[in-house]
Amino acid sequence: MVTPQRLKKGLAGPMLQFASSDSSAESEIVKAESMSKRNHLHDEMLWRAVGMLQAGARQSAVSRELNVHRSVIHRLWNHCQMDQNTSRRVHTGRRRITTKADDRYRLQCARRRRILTVRQLASQLSAAAGRPISRQTVSRRLHEGGLFARRPVVCVHFPLRT
């Protein structure tokens, strides 16, 4: 494995002989260090890649120049052509099956008809939405909205004896 320490000592071997004109030892060290700890391309590198692609460079050449995998440049170019934008999209996991408006409607229905069970509410709302929505999803959305299943308990208050 090529590490920055091995590059400094000259132990990397012929594996890292770059063909570019600026193949100094410092740039090789910077590239090796950036490869080991980089998760996302910085904005400067994103715009540099887009500029090279717009100038007519091939995706494989751009990926070699920036020292990233070919698929990264491919996805960046597709995203840029679709959105005219290179900013990273916010992905926080799986998409929700319901929209915010659906959730507000569910809360409103549940508040209006307190006697409906979650299963009845789910089947009614699935029919209204035109797509299946599970009982567990409806239950989670009601909990997020502050509605919980509670039984009204009748308490008998005894007067305090003195």
PDB file of C-alpha atoms in Angstrom:
ATOM      1  CA  MET A   1       0.000   0.000   0.000  1.00  0.00           C
ATOM      2  CA  VAL A   2       1.255   3.450  -0.847  1.00  0.00           C
ATOM      3  CA  THR A   3       1.249   5.790   2.109  1.00  0.00           C
ATOM      4  CA  PRO A   4       2.435   9.402   2.318  1.00  0.00           C
ATOM      5  CA  GLN A   5       5.372   8.219   4.457  1.00  0.00           C
ATOM      6  CA  ARG A   6       6.485   5.737   1.785  1.00  0.00           C
ATOM      7  CA  LEU A   7       6.227   8.450  -0.851  1.00  0.00           C
ATOM      8  CA  LYS A   8       8.440  10.798   1.187  1.00  0.00           C
ATOM      9  CA  LYS A   9      11.064   8.074   1.563  1.00  0.00           C
ATOM     10  CA  GLY A  10      10.860   7.147  -2.122  1.00  0.00           C
ATOM     11  CA  LEU A  11       9.639   3.610  -1.398  1.00  0.00           C
ATOM     12  CA  ALA A  12       6.476   3.791  -3.472  1.00  0.00           C
ATOM     13  CA  GLY A  13       8.168   2.251  -6.477  1.00  0.00           C
ATOM     14  CA  PRO A  14       7.262   2.816 -10.107  1.00  0.00           C
ATOM     15  CA  MET A  15       3.543   2.513  -9.337  1.00  0.00           C
ATOM     16  CA  LEU A  16       3.122   6.254  -8.838  1.00  0.00           C
ATOM     17  CA  GLN A  17       4.877   7.686 -11.865  1.00  0.00           C
ATOM     18  CA  PHE A  18       2.396  10.303 -13.039  1.00  0.00           C
ATOM     19  CA  ALA A  19       2.505  11.362 -16.674  1.00  0.00           C
ATOM     20  CA  SER A  20       1.373  14.930 -16.061  1.00  0.00           C
ATOM     21  CA  SER A  21       3.808  17.824 -16.360  1.00  0.00           C
ATOM     22  CA  ASP A  22       3.619  18.762 -12.652  1.00  0.00           C
ATOM     23  CA  SER A  23       4.629  15.362 -11.304  1.00  0.00           C
ATOM     24  CA  SER A  24       6.709  16.707  -8.453  1.00  0.00           C
ATOM     25  CA  ALA A  25       7.087  14.732  -5.251  1.00  0.00           C
ATOM     26  CA  GLU A  26       4.991  17.269  -3.338  1.00  0.00           C
ATOM     27  CA  SER A  27       1.995  16.918  -5.628  1.00  0.00           C
ATOM     28  CA  GLU A  28       2.245  13.126  -5.391  1.00  0.00           C
ATOM     29  CA  ILE A  29       2.259  13.346  -1.608  1.00  0.00           C
ATOM     30  CA  VAL A  30      -0.726  15.702  -1.603  1.00  0.00           C
ATOM     31  CA  LYS A  31      -2.634  13.395  -3.948  1.00  0.00           C
ATOM     32  CA  ALA A  32      -1.906  10.325  -1.826  1.00  0.00           C
ATOM     33  CA  GLU A  33      -2.887  12.128   1.379  1.00  0.00           C
ATOM     34  CA  SER A  34      -6.084  13.472  -0.143  1.00  0.00           C
ATOM     35  CA  MET A  35      -7.044  10.024  -1.452  1.00  0.00           C
ATOM     36  CA  SER A  36      -6.833   8.474   1.988  1.00  0.00           C
ATOM     37  CA  LYS A  37      -9.134  10.872   3.835  1.00  0.00           C
ATOM     38  CA  ARG A  38     -11.425  12.491   1.250  1.00  0.00           C
ATOM     39  CA  ASN A  39     -15.139  11.627   1.317  1.00  0.00           C
ATOM     40  CA  HIS A  40     -16.528  14.252  -1.067  1.00  0.00           C
ATOM     41  CA  LEU A  41     -15.065  16.489  -3.722  1.00  0.00           C
ATOM     42  CA  HIS A  42     -14.552  20.070  -2.631  1.00  0.00           C
ATOM     43  CA  ASP A  43     -16.368  22.833  -4.514  1.00  0.00           C
ATOM     44  CA  GLU A  44     -13.153  23.914  -6.218  1.00  0.00           C
ATOM     45  CA  MET A  45     -12.601  20.413  -7.593  1.00  0.00           C
ATOM     46  CA  LEU A  46     -16.246  20.116  -8.645  1.00  0.00           C
ATOM     47  CA  TRP A  47     -16.119  23.302 -10.692  1.00  0.00           C
ATOM     48  CA  ARG A  48     -12.720  22.358 -12.087  1.00  0.00           C
ATOM     49  CA  ALA A  49     -14.122  19.025 -13.279  1.00  0.00           C
ATOM     50  CA  VAL A  50     -17.183  20.691 -14.812  1.00  0.00           C
ATOM     51  CA  GLY A  51     -14.971  23.247 -16.573  1.00  0.00           C
ATOM     52  CA  MET A  52     -12.780  20.519 -18.020  1.00  0.00           C
ATOM     53  CA  LEU A  53     -15.821  18.571 -19.211  1.00  0.00           C
ATOM     54  CA  GLN A  54     -17.367  21.671 -20.781  1.00  0.00           C
ATOM     55  CA  ALA A  55     -14.064  22.323 -22.547  1.00  0.00           C
ATOM     56  CA  GLY A  56     -14.386  18.925 -24.191  1.00  0.00           C
ATOM     57  CA  ALA A  57     -12.201  16.712 -22.004  1.00  0.00           C
ATOM     58  CA  ARG A  58     -13.158  13.061 -21.660  1.00  0.00           C
ATOM     59  CA  GLN A  59     -14.565  11.866 -18.344  1.00  0.00           C
ATOM     60  CA  SER A  60     -11.762   9.331 -17.954  1.00  0.00           C
ATOM     61  CA  ALA A  61      -9.125  12.054 -18.447  1.00  0.00           C
ATOM     62  CA  VAL A  62     -10.826  14.298 -15.888  1.00  0.00           C
ATOM     63  CA  SER A  63     -11.024  11.455 -13.376  1.00  0.00           C
ATOM     64  CA  ARG A  64      -7.305  10.708 -13.834  1.00  0.00           C
ATOM     65  CA  GLU A  65      -6.412  14.375 -13.472  1.00  0.00           C
ATOM     66  CA  LEU A  66      -8.425  14.812 -10.271  1.00  0.00           C
ATOM     67  CA  ASN A  67      -7.460  11.365  -8.960  1.00  0.00           C
ATOM     68  CA  VAL A  68     -11.036  10.152  -8.433  1.00  0.00           C
ATOM     69  CA  HIS A  69     -12.956   7.204  -9.812  1.00  0.00           C
ATOM     70  CA  ARG A  70     -14.555   7.506 -13.234  1.00  0.00           C
ATOM     71  CA  SER A  71     -18.057   6.975 -11.777  1.00  0.00           C
ATOM     72  CA  VAL A  72     -17.681  10.085  -9.569  1.00  0.00           C
ATOM     73  CA  ILE A  73     -17.120  12.270 -12.622  1.00  0.00           C
ATOM     74  CA  HIS A  74     -19.925  10.511 -14.499  1.00  0.00           C
ATOM     75  CA  ARG A  75     -22.445  11.172 -11.692  1.00  0.00           C
ATOM     76  CA  LEU A  76     -21.224  14.766 -11.305  1.00  0.00           C
ATOM     77  CA  TRP A  77     -21.657  15.437 -15.039  1.00  0.00           C
ATOM     78  CA  ASN A  78     -25.145  13.899 -15.124  1.00  0.00           C
ATOM     79  CA  HIS A  79     -26.184  15.921 -12.070  1.00  0.00           C
ATOM     80  CA  CYS A  80     -24.748  19.112 -13.556  1.00  0.00           C
ATOM     81  CA  GLN A  81     -26.536  18.617 -16.879  1.00  0.00           C
ATOM     82  CA  MET A  82     -29.839  17.865 -15.173  1.00  0.00           C
ATOM     83  CA  ASP A  83     -29.835  20.609 -12.513  1.00  0.00           C
ATOM     84  CA  GLN A  84     -27.279  23.150 -13.841  1.00  0.00           C
ATOM     85  CA  ASN A  85     -25.800  22.871 -10.385  1.00  0.00           C
ATOM     86  CA  THR A  86     -22.931  20.995  -8.720  1.00  0.00           C
ATOM     87  CA  SER A  87     -24.022  21.226  -5.095  1.00  0.00           C
ATOM     88  CA  ARG A  88     -24.411  17.977  -3.236  1.00  0.00           C
ATOM     89  CA  ARG A  89     -27.944  16.809  -2.641  1.00  0.00           C
ATOM     90  CA  VAL A  90     -29.064  16.228   0.906  1.00  0.00           C
ATOM     91  CA  HIS A  91     -29.755  12.548   1.383  1.00  0.00           C
ATOM     92  CA  THR A  92     -30.876  11.553   4.817  1.00  0.00           C
ATOM     93  CA  GLY A  93     -31.945   8.017   4.158  1.00  0.00           C
ATOM     94  CA  ARG A  94     -34.949   6.383   2.653  1.00  0.00           C
ATOM     95  CA  ARG A  95     -37.631   8.555   1.077  1.00  0.00           C
ATOM     96  CA  ARG A  96     -40.896   8.914   2.915  1.00  0.00           C
ATOM     97  CA  ILE A  97     -43.942   7.360   1.298  1.00  0.00           C
ATOM     98  CA  THR A  98     -46.117  10.194   2.599  1.00  0.00           C
ATOM     99  CA  THR A  99     -45.790  13.907   1.983  1.00  0.00           C
ATOM    100  CA  LYS A 100     -46.090  16.653   4.583  1.00  0.00           C
ATOM    101  CA  ALA A 101     -49.603  17.406   3.305  1.00  0.00           C
ATOM    102  CA  ASP A 102     -50.572  13.718   3.707  1.00  0.00           C
ATOM    103  CA  ASP A 103     -49.291  13.782   7.270  1.00  0.00           C
ATOM    104  CA  ARG A 104     -51.257  16.942   8.117  1.00  0.00           C
ATOM    105  CA  TYR A 105     -54.397  15.369   6.631  1.00  0.00           C
ATOM    106  CA  ARG A 106     -53.889  12.217   8.720  1.00  0.00           C
ATOM    107  CA  LEU A 107     -53.512  14.238  11.898  1.00  0.00           C
ATOM    108  CA  GLN A 108     -56.625  16.229  11.075  1.00  0.00           C
ATOM    109  CA  CYS A 109     -58.667  13.062  10.422  1.00  0.00           C
ATOM    110  CA  ALA A 110     -57.392  11.446  13.605  1.00  0.00           C
ATOM    111  CA  ARG A 111     -58.274  14.498  15.686  1.00  0.00           C
ATOM    112  CA  ARG A 112     -61.762  14.712  14.190  1.00  0.00           C
ATOM    113  CA  ARG A 113     -62.553  11.043  14.731  1.00  0.00           C
ATOM    114  CA  ARG A 114     -60.916  10.038  17.964  1.00  0.00           C
ATOM    115  CA  ILE A 115     -62.647   6.649  18.075  1.00  0.00           C
ATOM    116  CA  LEU A 116     -60.982   5.273  14.914  1.00  0.00           C
ATOM    117  CA  THR A 117     -58.187   2.765  15.412  1.00  0.00           C
ATOM    118  CA  VAL A 118     -54.904   3.141  13.575  1.00  0.00           C
ATOM    119  CA  ARG A 119     -55.759   0.166  11.364  1.00  0.00           C
ATOM    120  CA  GLN A 120     -59.094   1.744  10.340  1.00  0.00           C
ATOM    121  CA  LEU A 121     -57.417   5.095   9.793  1.00  0.00           C
ATOM    122  CA  ALA A 122     -54.690   3.475   7.650  1.00  0.00           C
ATOM    123  CA  SER A 123     -57.187   1.672   5.429  1.00  0.00           C
ATOM    124  CA  GLN A 124     -59.308   4.802   5.031  1.00  0.00           C
ATOM    125  CA  LEU A 125     -56.296   6.947   4.167  1.00  0.00           C
ATOM    126  CA  SER A 126     -54.853   4.324   1.810  1.00  0.00           C
ATOM    127  CA  ALA A 127     -58.081   4.438  -0.152  1.00  0.00           C
ATOM    128  CA  ALA A 128     -57.995   8.242  -0.209  1.00  0.00           C
ATOM    129  CA  ALA A 129     -54.334   8.405  -1.271  1.00  0.00           C
ATOM    130  CA  GLY A 130     -54.645   5.656  -3.846  1.00  0.00           C
ATOM    131  CA  ARG A 131     -51.567   3.796  -2.602  1.00  0.00           C
ATOM    132  CA  PRO A 132     -51.020   1.387   0.280  1.00  0.00           C
ATOM    133  CA  ILE A 133     -49.870   2.927   3.549  1.00  0.00           C
ATOM    134  CA  SER A 134     -49.085   0.588   6.408  1.00  0.00           C
ATOM    135  CA  ARG A 135     -50.575   0.727   9.865  1.00  0.00           C
ATOM    136  CA  GLN A 136     -47.103   1.227  11.331  1.00  0.00           C
ATOM    137  CA  THR A 137     -46.433   4.233   9.091  1.00  0.00           C
ATOM    138  CA  VAL A 138     -49.704   5.868  10.139  1.00  0.00           C
ATOM    139  CA  SER A 139     -48.906   5.147  13.783  1.00  0.00           C
ATOM    140  CA  ARG A 140     -45.439   6.720  13.458  1.00  0.00           C
ATOM    141  CA  ARG A 141     -46.818   9.816  11.738  1.00  0.00           C
ATOM    142  CA  LEU A 142     -49.459  10.271  14.434  1.00  0.00           C
ATOM    143  CA  HIS A 143     -46.776   9.956  17.112  1.00  0.00           C
ATOM    144  CA  GLU A 144     -44.686  12.583  15.318  1.00  0.00           C
ATOM    145  CA  GLY A 145     -47.746  14.846  15.372  1.00  0.00           C
ATOM    146  CA  GLY A 146     -48.236  14.317  19.105  1.00  0.00           C
ATOM    147  CA  LEU A 147     -51.173  11.888  19.008  1.00  0.00           C
ATOM    148  CA  PHE A 148     -50.820   8.745  21.067  1.00  0.00           C
ATOM    149  CA  ALA A 149     -53.250   5.918  21.776  1.00  0.00           C
ATOM    150  CA  ARG A 150     -54.654   6.456  25.233  1.00  0.00           C
ATOM    151  CA  ARG A 151     -57.609   5.016  26.980  1.00  0.00           C
ATOM    152  CA  PRO A 152     -59.761   7.454  28.873  1.00  0.00           C
ATOM    153  CA  VAL A 153     -59.596   6.262  32.440  1.00  0.00           C
ATOM    154  CA  VAL A 154     -62.345   7.180  34.866  1.00  0.00           C
ATOM    155  CA  CYS A 155     -60.855   8.010  38.223  1.00  0.00           C
ATOM    156  CA  VAL A 156     -62.828   8.247  41.387  1.00  0.00           C
ATOM    157  CA  HIS A 157     -61.556  11.036  43.577  1.00  0.00           C
ATOM    158  CA  PHE A 158     -61.886  10.415  47.258  1.00  0.00           C
ATOM    159  CA  PRO A 159     -62.110  13.413  49.525  1.00  0.00           C
ATOM    160  CA  LEU A 160     -59.236  13.813  51.927  1.00  0.00           C
ATOM    161  CA  ARG A 161     -60.043  12.704  55.460  1.00  0.00           C
ATOM    162  CA  THR A 162     -58.784  14.779  58.300  1.00  0.00           C
TER     163      THR A 162
END
